[in-house]
mmCIF file of C-alpha atoms in Angstrom:
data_model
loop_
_atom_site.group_PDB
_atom_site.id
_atom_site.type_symbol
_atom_site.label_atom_id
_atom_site.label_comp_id
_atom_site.label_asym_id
_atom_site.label_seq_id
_atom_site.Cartn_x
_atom_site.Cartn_y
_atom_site.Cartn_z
ATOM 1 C CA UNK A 12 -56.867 24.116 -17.299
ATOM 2 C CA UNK A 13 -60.701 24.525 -17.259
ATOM 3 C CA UNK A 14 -61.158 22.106 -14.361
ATOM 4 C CA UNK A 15 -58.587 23.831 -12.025
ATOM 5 C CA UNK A 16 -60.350 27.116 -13.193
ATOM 6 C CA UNK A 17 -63.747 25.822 -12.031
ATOM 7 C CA UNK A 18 -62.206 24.540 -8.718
ATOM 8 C CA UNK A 19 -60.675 27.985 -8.000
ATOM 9 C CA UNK A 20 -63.738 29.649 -8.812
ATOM 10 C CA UNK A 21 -66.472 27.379 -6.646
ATOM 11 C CA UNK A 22 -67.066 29.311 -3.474
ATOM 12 C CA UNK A 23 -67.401 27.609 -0.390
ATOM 13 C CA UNK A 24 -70.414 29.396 2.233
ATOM 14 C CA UNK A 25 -69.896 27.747 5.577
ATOM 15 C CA UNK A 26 -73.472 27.022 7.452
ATOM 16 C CA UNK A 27 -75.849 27.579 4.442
ATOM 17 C CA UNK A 28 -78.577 26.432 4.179
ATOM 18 C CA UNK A 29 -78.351 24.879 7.882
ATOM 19 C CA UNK A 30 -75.615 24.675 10.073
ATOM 20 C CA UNK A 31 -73.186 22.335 9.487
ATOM 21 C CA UNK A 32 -73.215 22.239 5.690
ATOM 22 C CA UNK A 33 -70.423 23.557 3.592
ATOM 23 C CA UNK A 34 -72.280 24.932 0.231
ATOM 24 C CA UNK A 35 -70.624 24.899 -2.778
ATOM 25 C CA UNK A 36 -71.567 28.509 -4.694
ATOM 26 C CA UNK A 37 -71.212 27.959 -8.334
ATOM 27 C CA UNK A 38 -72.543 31.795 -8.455
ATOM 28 C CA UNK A 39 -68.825 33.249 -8.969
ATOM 29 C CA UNK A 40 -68.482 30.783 -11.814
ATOM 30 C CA UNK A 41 -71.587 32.610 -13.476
ATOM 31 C CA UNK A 42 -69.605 35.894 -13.571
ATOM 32 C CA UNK A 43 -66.904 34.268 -16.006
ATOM 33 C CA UNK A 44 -68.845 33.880 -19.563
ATOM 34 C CA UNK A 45 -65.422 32.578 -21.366
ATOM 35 C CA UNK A 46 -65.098 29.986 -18.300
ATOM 36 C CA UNK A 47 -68.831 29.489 -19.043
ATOM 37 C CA UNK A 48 -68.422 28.647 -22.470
ATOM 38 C CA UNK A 49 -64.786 26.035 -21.345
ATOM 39 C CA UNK A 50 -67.196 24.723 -18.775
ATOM 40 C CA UNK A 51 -70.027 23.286 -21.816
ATOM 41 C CA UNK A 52 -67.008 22.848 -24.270
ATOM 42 C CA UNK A 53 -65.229 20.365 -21.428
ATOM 43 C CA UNK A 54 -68.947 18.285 -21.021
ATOM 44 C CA UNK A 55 -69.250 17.796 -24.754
ATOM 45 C CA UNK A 56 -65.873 16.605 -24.721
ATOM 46 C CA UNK A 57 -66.774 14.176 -21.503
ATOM 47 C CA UNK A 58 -70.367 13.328 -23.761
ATOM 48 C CA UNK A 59 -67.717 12.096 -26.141
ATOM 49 C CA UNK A 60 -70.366 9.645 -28.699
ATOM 50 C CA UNK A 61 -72.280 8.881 -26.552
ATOM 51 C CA UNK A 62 -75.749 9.132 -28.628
ATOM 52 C CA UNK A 63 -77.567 12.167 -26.375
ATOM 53 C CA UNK A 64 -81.426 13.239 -28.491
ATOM 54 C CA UNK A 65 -82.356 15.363 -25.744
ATOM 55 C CA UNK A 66 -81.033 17.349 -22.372
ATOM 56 C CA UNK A 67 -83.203 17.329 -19.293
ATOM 57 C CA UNK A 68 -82.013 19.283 -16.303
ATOM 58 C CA UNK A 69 -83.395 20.125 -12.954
ATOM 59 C CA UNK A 70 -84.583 23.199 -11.615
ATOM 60 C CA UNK A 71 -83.151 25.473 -11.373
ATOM 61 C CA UNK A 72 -79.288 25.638 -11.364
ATOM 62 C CA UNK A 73 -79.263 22.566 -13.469
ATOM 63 C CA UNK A 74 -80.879 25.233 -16.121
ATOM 64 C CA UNK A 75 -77.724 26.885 -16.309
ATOM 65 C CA UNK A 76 -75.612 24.842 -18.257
ATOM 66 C CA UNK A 77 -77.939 22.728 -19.821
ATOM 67 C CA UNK A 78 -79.735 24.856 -21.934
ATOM 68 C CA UNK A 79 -75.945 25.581 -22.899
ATOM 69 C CA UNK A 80 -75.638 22.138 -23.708
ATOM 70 C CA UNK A 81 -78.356 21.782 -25.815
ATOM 71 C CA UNK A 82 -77.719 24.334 -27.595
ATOM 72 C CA UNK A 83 -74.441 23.242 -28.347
ATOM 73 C CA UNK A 84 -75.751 19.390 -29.661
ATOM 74 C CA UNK A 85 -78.211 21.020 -31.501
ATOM 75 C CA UNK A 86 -81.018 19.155 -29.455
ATOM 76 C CA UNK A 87 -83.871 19.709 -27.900
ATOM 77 C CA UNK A 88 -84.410 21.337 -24.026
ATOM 78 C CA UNK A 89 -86.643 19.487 -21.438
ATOM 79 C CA UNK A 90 -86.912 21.697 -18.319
ATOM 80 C CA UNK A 91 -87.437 18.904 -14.508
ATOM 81 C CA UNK A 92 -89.100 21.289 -12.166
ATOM 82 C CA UNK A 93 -91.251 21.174 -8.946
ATOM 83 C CA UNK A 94 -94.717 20.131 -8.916
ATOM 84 C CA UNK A 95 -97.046 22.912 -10.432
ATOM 85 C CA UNK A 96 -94.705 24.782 -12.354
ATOM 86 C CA UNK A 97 -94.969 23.763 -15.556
ATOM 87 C CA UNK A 98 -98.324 25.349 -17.756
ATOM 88 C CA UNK A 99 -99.027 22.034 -19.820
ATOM 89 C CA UNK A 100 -99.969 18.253 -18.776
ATOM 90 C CA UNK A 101 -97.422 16.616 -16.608
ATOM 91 C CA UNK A 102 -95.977 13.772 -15.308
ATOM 92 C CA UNK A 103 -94.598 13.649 -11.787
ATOM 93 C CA UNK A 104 -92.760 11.433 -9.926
ATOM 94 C CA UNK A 105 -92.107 11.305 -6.154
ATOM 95 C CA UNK A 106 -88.917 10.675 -4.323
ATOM 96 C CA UNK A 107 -88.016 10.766 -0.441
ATOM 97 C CA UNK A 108 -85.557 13.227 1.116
ATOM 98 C CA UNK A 109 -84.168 13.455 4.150
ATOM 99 C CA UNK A 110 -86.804 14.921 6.181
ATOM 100 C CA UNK A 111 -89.886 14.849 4.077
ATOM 101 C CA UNK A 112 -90.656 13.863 0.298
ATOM 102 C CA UNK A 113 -90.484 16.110 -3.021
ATOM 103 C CA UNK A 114 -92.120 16.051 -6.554
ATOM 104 C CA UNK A 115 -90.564 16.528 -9.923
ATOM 105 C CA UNK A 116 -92.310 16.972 -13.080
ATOM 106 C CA UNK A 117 -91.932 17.397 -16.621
ATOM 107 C CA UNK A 118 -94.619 18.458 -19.557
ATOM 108 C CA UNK A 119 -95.898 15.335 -21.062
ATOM 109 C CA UNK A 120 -94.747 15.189 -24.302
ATOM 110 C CA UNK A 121 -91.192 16.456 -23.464
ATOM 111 C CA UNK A 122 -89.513 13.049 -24.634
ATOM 112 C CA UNK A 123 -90.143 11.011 -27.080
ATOM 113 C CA UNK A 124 -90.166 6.806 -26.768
ATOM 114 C CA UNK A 125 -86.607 5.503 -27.930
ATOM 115 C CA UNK A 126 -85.028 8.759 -27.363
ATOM 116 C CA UNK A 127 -81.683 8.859 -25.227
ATOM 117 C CA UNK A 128 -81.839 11.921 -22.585
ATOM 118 C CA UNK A 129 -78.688 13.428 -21.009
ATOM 119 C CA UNK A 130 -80.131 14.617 -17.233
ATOM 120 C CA UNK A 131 -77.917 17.723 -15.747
ATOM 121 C CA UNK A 132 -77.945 19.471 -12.734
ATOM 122 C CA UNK A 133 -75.045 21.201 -11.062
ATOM 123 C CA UNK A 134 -73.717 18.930 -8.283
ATOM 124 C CA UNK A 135 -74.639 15.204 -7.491
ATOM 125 C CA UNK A 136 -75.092 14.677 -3.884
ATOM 126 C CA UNK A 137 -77.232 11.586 -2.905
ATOM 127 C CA UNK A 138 -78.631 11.012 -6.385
ATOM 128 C CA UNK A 139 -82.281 11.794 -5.608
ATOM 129 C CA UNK A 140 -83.322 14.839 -7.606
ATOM 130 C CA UNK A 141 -81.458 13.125 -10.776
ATOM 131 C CA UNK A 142 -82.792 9.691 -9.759
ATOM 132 C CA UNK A 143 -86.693 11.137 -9.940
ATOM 133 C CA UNK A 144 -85.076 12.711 -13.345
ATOM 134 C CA UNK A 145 -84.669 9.350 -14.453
ATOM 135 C CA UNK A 146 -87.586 7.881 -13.808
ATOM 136 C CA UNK A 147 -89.839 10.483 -15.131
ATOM 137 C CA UNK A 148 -87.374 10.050 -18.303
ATOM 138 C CA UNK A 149 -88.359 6.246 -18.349
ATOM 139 C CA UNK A 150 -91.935 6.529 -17.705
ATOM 140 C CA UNK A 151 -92.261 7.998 -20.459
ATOM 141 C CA UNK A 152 -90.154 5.098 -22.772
ATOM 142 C CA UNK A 153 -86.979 7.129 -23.228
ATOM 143 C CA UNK A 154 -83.700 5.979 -22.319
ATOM 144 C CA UNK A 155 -81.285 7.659 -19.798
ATOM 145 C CA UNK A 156 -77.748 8.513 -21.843
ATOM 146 C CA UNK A 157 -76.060 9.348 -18.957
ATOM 147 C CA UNK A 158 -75.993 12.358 -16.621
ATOM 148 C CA UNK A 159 -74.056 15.180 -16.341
ATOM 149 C CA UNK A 160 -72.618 17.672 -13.555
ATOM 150 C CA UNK A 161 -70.029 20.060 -12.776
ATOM 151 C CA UNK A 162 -69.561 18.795 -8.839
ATOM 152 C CA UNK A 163 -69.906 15.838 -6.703
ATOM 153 C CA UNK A 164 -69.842 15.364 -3.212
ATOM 154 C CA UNK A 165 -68.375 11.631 -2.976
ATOM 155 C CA UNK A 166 -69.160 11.568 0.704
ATOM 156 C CA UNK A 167 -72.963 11.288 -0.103
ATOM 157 C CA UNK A 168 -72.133 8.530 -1.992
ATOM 158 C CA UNK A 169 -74.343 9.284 -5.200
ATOM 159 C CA UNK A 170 -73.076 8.201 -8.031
ATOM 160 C CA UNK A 171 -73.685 4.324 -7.126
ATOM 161 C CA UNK A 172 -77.259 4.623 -6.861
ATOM 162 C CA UNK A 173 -76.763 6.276 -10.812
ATOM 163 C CA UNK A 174 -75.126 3.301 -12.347
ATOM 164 C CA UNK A 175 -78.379 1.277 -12.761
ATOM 165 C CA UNK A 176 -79.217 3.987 -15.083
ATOM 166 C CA UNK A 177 -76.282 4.507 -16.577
ATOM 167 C CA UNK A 178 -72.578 4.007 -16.775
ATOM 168 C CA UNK A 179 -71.851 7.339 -18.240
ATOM 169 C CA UNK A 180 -72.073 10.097 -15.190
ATOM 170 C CA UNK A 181 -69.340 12.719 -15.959
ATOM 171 C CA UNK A 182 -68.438 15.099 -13.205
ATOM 172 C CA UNK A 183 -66.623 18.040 -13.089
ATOM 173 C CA UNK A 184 -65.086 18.174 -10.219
ATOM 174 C CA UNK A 185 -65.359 15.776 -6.951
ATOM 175 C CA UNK A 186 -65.593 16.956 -3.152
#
């Protein structure tokens, strides 16, 4: 099955970035383009009906997938990056983290009003990069569809803070 595939394939790096952290390496999981290809098959699947106009996803390992996924709805690609990446007009939004603050942004005209946005990234851990996903989304009048990941760390406790946004927050697999 896909999902025991993706577990077997996650590697674990003790200490990175910081002592004390066990980081999960989705890197292996790049080198297998047919588990790849299960891995987007098994989120349209999770997407089920739910309406989805639009993918945004983060910088930058959230790129991996969701350009994938996109591609595979047949909609349209709005890249979340870091403040002064993006060539064009932005919006930004702001958002705390542990020790210090960070900025997301996204080219102006990247959603439309009305339009429901799937936000990916590759693992939800405290919810703040997708939360500053979401509000950029809704600044902008669009509507969050639901988000989408391949891991979460249920220890950070994440997914709660989500919920307000929406009810439809499909992970992979759960640490």
């Amino acid at each position: 099955m896909v999902i025991e595939k993706l577990r077997n394939t996650v590697r674990d790096i003790p200490d990175f970035p910081k002592p004390g952290i066990l980081f999960k390496d989705i890197t292996p999981v790049l080198m297998d383009p047919v588990l790849c290809r299960e891995l987007v098959d098994e989120f349209i699947r999770r997407i089920g009906d739910v309406r989805v106009d639009a993918i945004a996803a983060v910088e930058s390992r959230g790129f991996l997938f969701g350009m994938s996924l996109a591609d595979k709805l047949n909609v349209p690609f709005i890249p979340v990056r870091k403040a002064g990446k993006l060539p064009y007009k932005t919006v930004s939004y702001s958002y705390d983290l542990e020790y210090g603050s960070a900025v997301v942004e996204m080219h102006e005209d990247a959603v439309k009003p009305g339009w429901n946005v799937l936000i990916h990234d590759d693992l939800l851990a405290t919810g703040g990069t997708a939360i500053a996903a979401a509000e950029l989304i809704k600044s902008q009048g669009a509507n969050i569809a639901g988000f989408a990941f391949l891991i979460e760390l249920t220890f950070l406790d994440g997914k709660p803070r989500l919920e307000k946004y929406s009810d439809h927050i499909i992970n992979l697999i759960s640490y």
